[in-house]
Amino acid sequence: MPVQLFERLRKFKVYYLLLLPGIVYYIVFKYVPMYGVLIGFQNYSPARGIWGSDWVGLKHFITFFYETPDSWKLIRNTLLLNVYEMLFYFPAPIVLAILLHELKHVLFRRVVQTISYMPHFLSTVVIVGMTVTFLSPQSGIVNHLLDALGFDRIMFLGDPGWFRTIYVGSEIWQKLGWGTILYLAAIAGVDPTLYEAARIDGANRFQQIRHVTLVGMVPVIIILFVLNLGSMMEVGYQKIILLYNPFIYETADVINTFVYRRGILGANFSFAAAVGLFQSLFGFVLVLLANRAARKYSDTSLW
């Protein structure tokens, strides 16, 4: 066995050398720091360090689930935002990739791709600033249009009912174009002879999309869907912190923003680590279940 392993390393040494920086990165920055989850079971004190802090077991988990008045509201808001993203954002890049593939005018397709990619390269602060400007009740273009059409102006960022729509809409705007890259690559990998065979069999354009293009995209769709399930209990808190205010805490306050206030600003690092561990374990279980279902009902899975 060692001889075979050595022979394999010698034969593919160039590929392993290319892989080495990525392996080192994940070991140093992802796996080595994992011992830090221990502080979730301690009353961590920076002065005493991880090994010197008092052990308290599941105290912080109990505090979050049973002694935090808004814990279930936080979990509900987090899950709902992720569910809405899965329902509205996840299919959007798939649809755009198919539409771009079907465009025959090369120049127009490149212009559309460039425009759709641009928001990805803007910082979250800029995206939120533009969103706030567009939705301003006094000077926002959206309210100007509503006023011109005879409707009342809406205070979007002061109404809890609008927050999820605004958040998911801004996510689609920011990430839609960039999200098409993998799907376009999957479409590019579809054998062109399959389209020719479909046309010979009498398939129209929509039937070709359904039975050839979409089928070729299925493995990528399944992999990305399973991976996205791993973050169902997490939401990018930067955008929410920039968007929310006390008027919309009812729908805007999520686990990550609460942990930011309680764990980081309040210097309760053990509590923050405990809640973060819960989020990670929840996502890990979802990925395991989704991968098992994918392996059972299709030929594609993560492992």
PDB file of C-alpha atoms in Angstrom, residues 4-21 23:
ATOM      1  CA  GLN A   4       1.282   2.324  -4.385  1.00  0.00           C
ATOM      2  CA  LEU A   5       0.715   5.590  -2.549  1.00  0.00           C
ATOM      3  CA  PHE A   6       4.296   6.739  -3.248  1.00  0.00           C
ATOM      4  CA  GLU A   7       3.928   5.780  -6.912  1.00  0.00           C
ATOM      5  CA  ARG A   8       0.683   7.732  -7.137  1.00  0.00           C
ATOM      6  CA  LEU A   9       2.265  10.787  -5.508  1.00  0.00           C
ATOM      7  CA  ARG A  10       5.216  10.600  -7.890  1.00  0.00           C
ATOM      8  CA  LYS A  11       3.005  10.179 -10.941  1.00  0.00           C
ATOM      9  CA  PHE A  12       0.653  13.054 -10.102  1.00  0.00           C
ATOM     10  CA  LYS A  13       3.089  15.251  -8.167  1.00  0.00           C
ATOM     11  CA  VAL A  14       2.308  18.355 -10.244  1.00  0.00           C
ATOM     12  CA  TYR A  15      -1.425  18.111  -9.460  1.00  0.00           C
ATOM     13  CA  TYR A  16      -0.781  17.560  -5.761  1.00  0.00           C
ATOM     14  CA  LEU A  17       1.534  20.583  -5.695  1.00  0.00           C
ATOM     15  CA  LEU A  18      -1.210  22.679  -7.271  1.00  0.00           C
ATOM     16  CA  LEU A  19      -3.615  21.365  -4.629  1.00  0.00           C
ATOM     17  CA  LEU A  20      -1.207  22.001  -1.732  1.00  0.00           C
ATOM     18  CA  PRO A  21      -1.928  25.749  -1.155  1.00  0.00           C
ATOM     19  CA  ILE A  23      -5.053  22.170   1.550  1.00  0.00           C
TER      20      ILE A  23
END
